[in-house]
Amino acid sequence: MKIYEQYGRPYLYDHTSHATYDEVTREIADTGTVYSLTKVFVPPTEFAHEAPYCIGIIQLDEANLKITARIKDGIEIGSRVKLDAVENGVYYFSELV
Amino acid sequence: MDVYVSGVGMTPFGKHENKSLKDLLVEAARAALHDADYPRIDAVIVGNFMGGAIYNQEILGAIVVNDLNLGSIPALKVEGACASGGIAIRQAILGILSGEYENVLVVGGEKMKHASTETVTQAINAAMDNQSLEKNSGLTFPAFFGLLANRYFFESGATKKHLAYVAKQNRDYAVNNPLAQFRKPTTIEEVLEAKMITDPLGLFDCSPITDGAASVVISKQKTGIKLKASVQVSGPTSIQHLDSILKIPAIVESGRKAYTQAGIGPEDLDVVEVHDCFTITQLLAIEGLGFAKELEAWKFIEEGETGLSGKTPLNTSGGLLSRGHPIGATGIAQFIQIVLQLRGQAPNQVDNASLGMAQNLGGTGAYSVIHILERV
């Protein structure tokens, strides 16, 4: 994963970023720890076909940064996870084994 | 500040199949004007969130002015998600403090019950940043607060049962409120066994979809209810940047500023309404506003401190959870409950209440508005 810093705060370098080319960016490991999670049973219209699904907040290992991501079912707070894929701006994590 | 409340009015909250959004706004406004003994109104401010998105109705300000035959006075709508009502009241106060107006009619309302839960869930999601991982990942408002609840359990040792105590207490209060959406008593067992919306939040942990409107008249001329503080702050629109998701910065900062402005502390308040869009949000507000220590609001409730004879009687209207949550009306309905408490006319009346506070949250912590009122 690539991150950049702005006003001393780290951000993901992704499609939502406002970073310019001269920002400082660095590569970090794709691993982290689950900070919190939930399982959505009642979705909004645009995700109705995917419910139920699990969402977690992941504390990344190599930056003071948490990100919101889809996670596999059965994972708990404190579980070690790794990034599997980034699709359409959504991050997918599964348990690190 | 020399600003007063001269009238209040609201419709029953619930399902109003045969009333339009206009009907509801006008009904609440008429009640408030009657209560204020019909002063000359100088401006109308409407609080509304999704009238355009799910009801295809805007120009609410001018509609209210015309239907109430108020002449050609200025009117506007304000939007701040679930804080739209609180922000509308604050704009009225600022209008009076500026010297431009002497009496401002504030009315908030929402028409939601005609739409499906999926449609409403989607429309509420407009209160998240579209360019955020939270929105893209499929987070809903219940899911956002579900994340907070699971982390709260992890750090505090509280369980789903402690959230159920919040739902049960607010329902017990709503049973006595003739305008509340849910007046049927419930039990802890029923709350715990209800349908799961987003883990760990079940149906009773979530505020409902509601039709309704509420209105107040804010005036320069002295009445028995005086504004002691009016504060609005903005907070982060994304939680993933917070060091701890259990301290919503907008709640904490609005509380700090309101106490400073009023020259009081949380222990001085006789009665309080906080924004309980979910049971967990009530716990975080109790802590963020200083009524209980961090990670201890669940004990504060379990020990009865938010009951009528506790330290801080809280959400005596039934809260968003059981009074109902017609989004644009909510901040005004909270404010009205405090006015009624200070007048000695409230359902679940607190003995001799003289100082009260209403706190209204918008988005996932994007806005927080606080009003402190005093009986004079």
mmCIF file of C-alpha atoms in Angstrom, chain A residues 9-12 14-18 34-50 53-57 59 64-70 77-78 88-92, chain B residues 116-122 125 130-140 142-144 146-152 154-155 195-200 238-246:
data_model
loop_
_atom_site.group_PDB
_atom_site.id
_atom_site.type_symbol
_atom_site.label_atom_id
_atom_site.label_comp_id
_atom_site.label_asym_id
_atom_site.label_seq_id
_atom_site.Cartn_x
_atom_site.Cartn_y
_atom_site.Cartn_z
ATOM 1 C CA ARG A 9 -1.126 13.154 9.048
ATOM 2 C CA PRO A 10 -0.890 9.968 6.942
ATOM 3 C CA TYR A 11 -3.454 9.172 4.237
ATOM 4 C CA LEU A 12 -3.894 6.329 1.774
ATOM 5 C CA ASP A 14 -5.751 6.048 -3.555
ATOM 6 C CA HIS A 15 -8.552 7.320 -5.772
ATOM 7 C CA THR A 16 -9.945 9.472 -2.936
ATOM 8 C CA SER A 17 -6.629 11.172 -2.218
ATOM 9 C CA HIS A 18 -6.058 14.853 -2.818
ATOM 10 C CA VAL A 34 -8.692 -5.386 13.348
ATOM 11 C CA TYR A 35 -9.659 -2.379 15.528
ATOM 12 C CA SER A 36 -13.426 -2.887 15.273
ATOM 13 C CA LEU A 37 -15.980 -4.579 13.054
ATOM 14 C CA THR A 38 -19.653 -5.054 12.271
ATOM 15 C CA LYS A 39 -21.859 -7.256 10.113
ATOM 16 C CA VAL A 40 -24.479 -5.454 8.017
ATOM 17 C CA PHE A 41 -27.829 -7.228 7.692
ATOM 18 C CA VAL A 42 -29.868 -4.235 6.465
ATOM 19 C CA PRO A 43 -27.986 -2.619 3.550
ATOM 20 C CA PRO A 44 -28.568 0.526 1.495
ATOM 21 C CA THR A 45 -30.025 -0.003 -2.000
ATOM 22 C CA GLU A 46 -26.657 0.026 -3.781
ATOM 23 C CA PHE A 47 -25.272 -2.874 -1.705
ATOM 24 C CA ALA A 48 -28.536 -4.804 -1.280
ATOM 25 C CA HIS A 49 -27.367 -7.750 -3.409
ATOM 26 C CA GLU A 50 -24.279 -8.276 -1.215
ATOM 27 C CA TYR A 53 -21.458 -8.458 4.677
ATOM 28 C CA CYS A 54 -18.736 -7.613 7.217
ATOM 29 C CA ILE A 55 -16.896 -4.319 7.543
ATOM 30 C CA GLY A 56 -13.877 -3.690 9.714
ATOM 31 C CA ILE A 57 -11.649 -0.818 10.728
ATOM 32 C CA GLN A 59 -5.149 -0.417 12.142
ATOM 33 C CA ASN A 64 -0.549 5.644 12.264
ATOM 34 C CA LEU A 65 -3.545 5.076 10.034
ATOM 35 C CA LYS A 66 -6.824 3.187 10.238
ATOM 36 C CA ILE A 67 -8.803 2.268 7.155
ATOM 37 C CA THR A 68 -12.347 1.017 6.661
ATOM 38 C CA ALA A 69 -12.522 -2.194 4.635
ATOM 39 C CA ARG A 70 -14.522 -5.275 3.800
ATOM 40 C CA ILE A 77 -11.210 -7.505 17.115
ATOM 41 C CA GLY A 78 -7.456 -7.970 17.515
ATOM 42 C CA ASN A 88 -13.532 -0.147 -7.262
ATOM 43 C CA GLY A 89 -12.063 1.778 -4.359
ATOM 44 C CA VAL A 90 -12.934 -0.903 -1.795
ATOM 45 C CA TYR A 91 -10.223 -2.622 0.268
ATOM 46 C CA TYR A 92 -10.633 -6.342 1.061
ATOM 47 C CA SER B 116 -38.801 1.521 1.909
ATOM 48 C CA THR B 117 -36.111 0.912 4.546
ATOM 49 C CA GLU B 118 -33.529 0.388 1.781
ATOM 50 C CA THR B 119 -34.431 3.714 0.157
ATOM 51 C CA VAL B 120 -34.270 5.573 3.480
ATOM 52 C CA THR B 121 -30.963 3.867 4.377
ATOM 53 C CA GLN B 122 -29.558 4.973 1.015
ATOM 54 C CA ASN B 125 -26.036 7.703 3.521
ATOM 55 C CA ASN B 130 -19.042 10.070 -0.978
ATOM 56 C CA GLN B 131 -15.266 10.054 -1.432
ATOM 57 C CA SER B 132 -14.563 7.961 1.659
ATOM 58 C CA LEU B 133 -13.645 4.340 2.218
ATOM 59 C CA GLU B 134 -16.482 4.185 4.749
ATOM 60 C CA LYS B 135 -19.104 4.948 2.130
ATOM 61 C CA ASN B 136 -17.469 2.810 -0.571
ATOM 62 C CA SER B 137 -17.183 -0.196 1.739
ATOM 63 C CA GLY B 138 -20.945 -0.323 2.217
ATOM 64 C CA LEU B 139 -21.131 1.205 5.671
ATOM 65 C CA THR B 140 -24.618 2.344 6.717
ATOM 66 C CA PRO B 142 -26.365 1.668 11.844
ATOM 67 C CA ALA B 143 -23.124 -0.047 10.721
ATOM 68 C CA PHE B 144 -21.033 2.996 11.601
ATOM 69 C CA GLY B 146 -22.162 -0.860 15.183
ATOM 70 C CA LEU B 147 -18.395 -0.399 14.743
ATOM 71 C CA LEU B 148 -18.414 1.984 17.692
ATOM 72 C CA ALA B 149 -20.483 -0.404 19.811
ATOM 73 C CA ASN B 150 -18.208 -3.416 19.277
ATOM 74 C CA ARG B 151 -15.130 -1.350 20.104
ATOM 75 C CA TYR B 152 -16.938 0.026 23.182
ATOM 76 C CA PHE B 154 -14.017 -4.474 23.774
ATOM 77 C CA GLU B 155 -12.640 -1.560 25.793
ATOM 78 C CA LYS B 195 -34.105 -8.632 14.686
ATOM 79 C CA MET B 196 -30.409 -7.817 14.095
ATOM 80 C CA ILE B 197 -29.863 -4.715 11.931
ATOM 81 C CA THR B 198 -26.082 -4.582 12.040
ATOM 82 C CA ASP B 199 -24.081 -6.479 14.633
ATOM 83 C CA PRO B 200 -24.393 -5.802 17.588
ATOM 84 C CA SER B 238 -14.573 10.226 8.502
ATOM 85 C CA ILE B 239 -13.928 8.164 11.652
ATOM 86 C CA GLN B 240 -10.917 6.266 10.451
ATOM 87 C CA HIS B 241 -8.694 9.248 11.218
ATOM 88 C CA LEU B 242 -9.663 9.382 14.896
ATOM 89 C CA ASP B 243 -7.247 8.092 17.528
ATOM 90 C CA SER B 244 -10.223 6.674 19.405
ATOM 91 C CA ILE B 245 -13.588 6.208 17.722
ATOM 92 C CA LEU B 246 -15.193 6.292 21.177
#
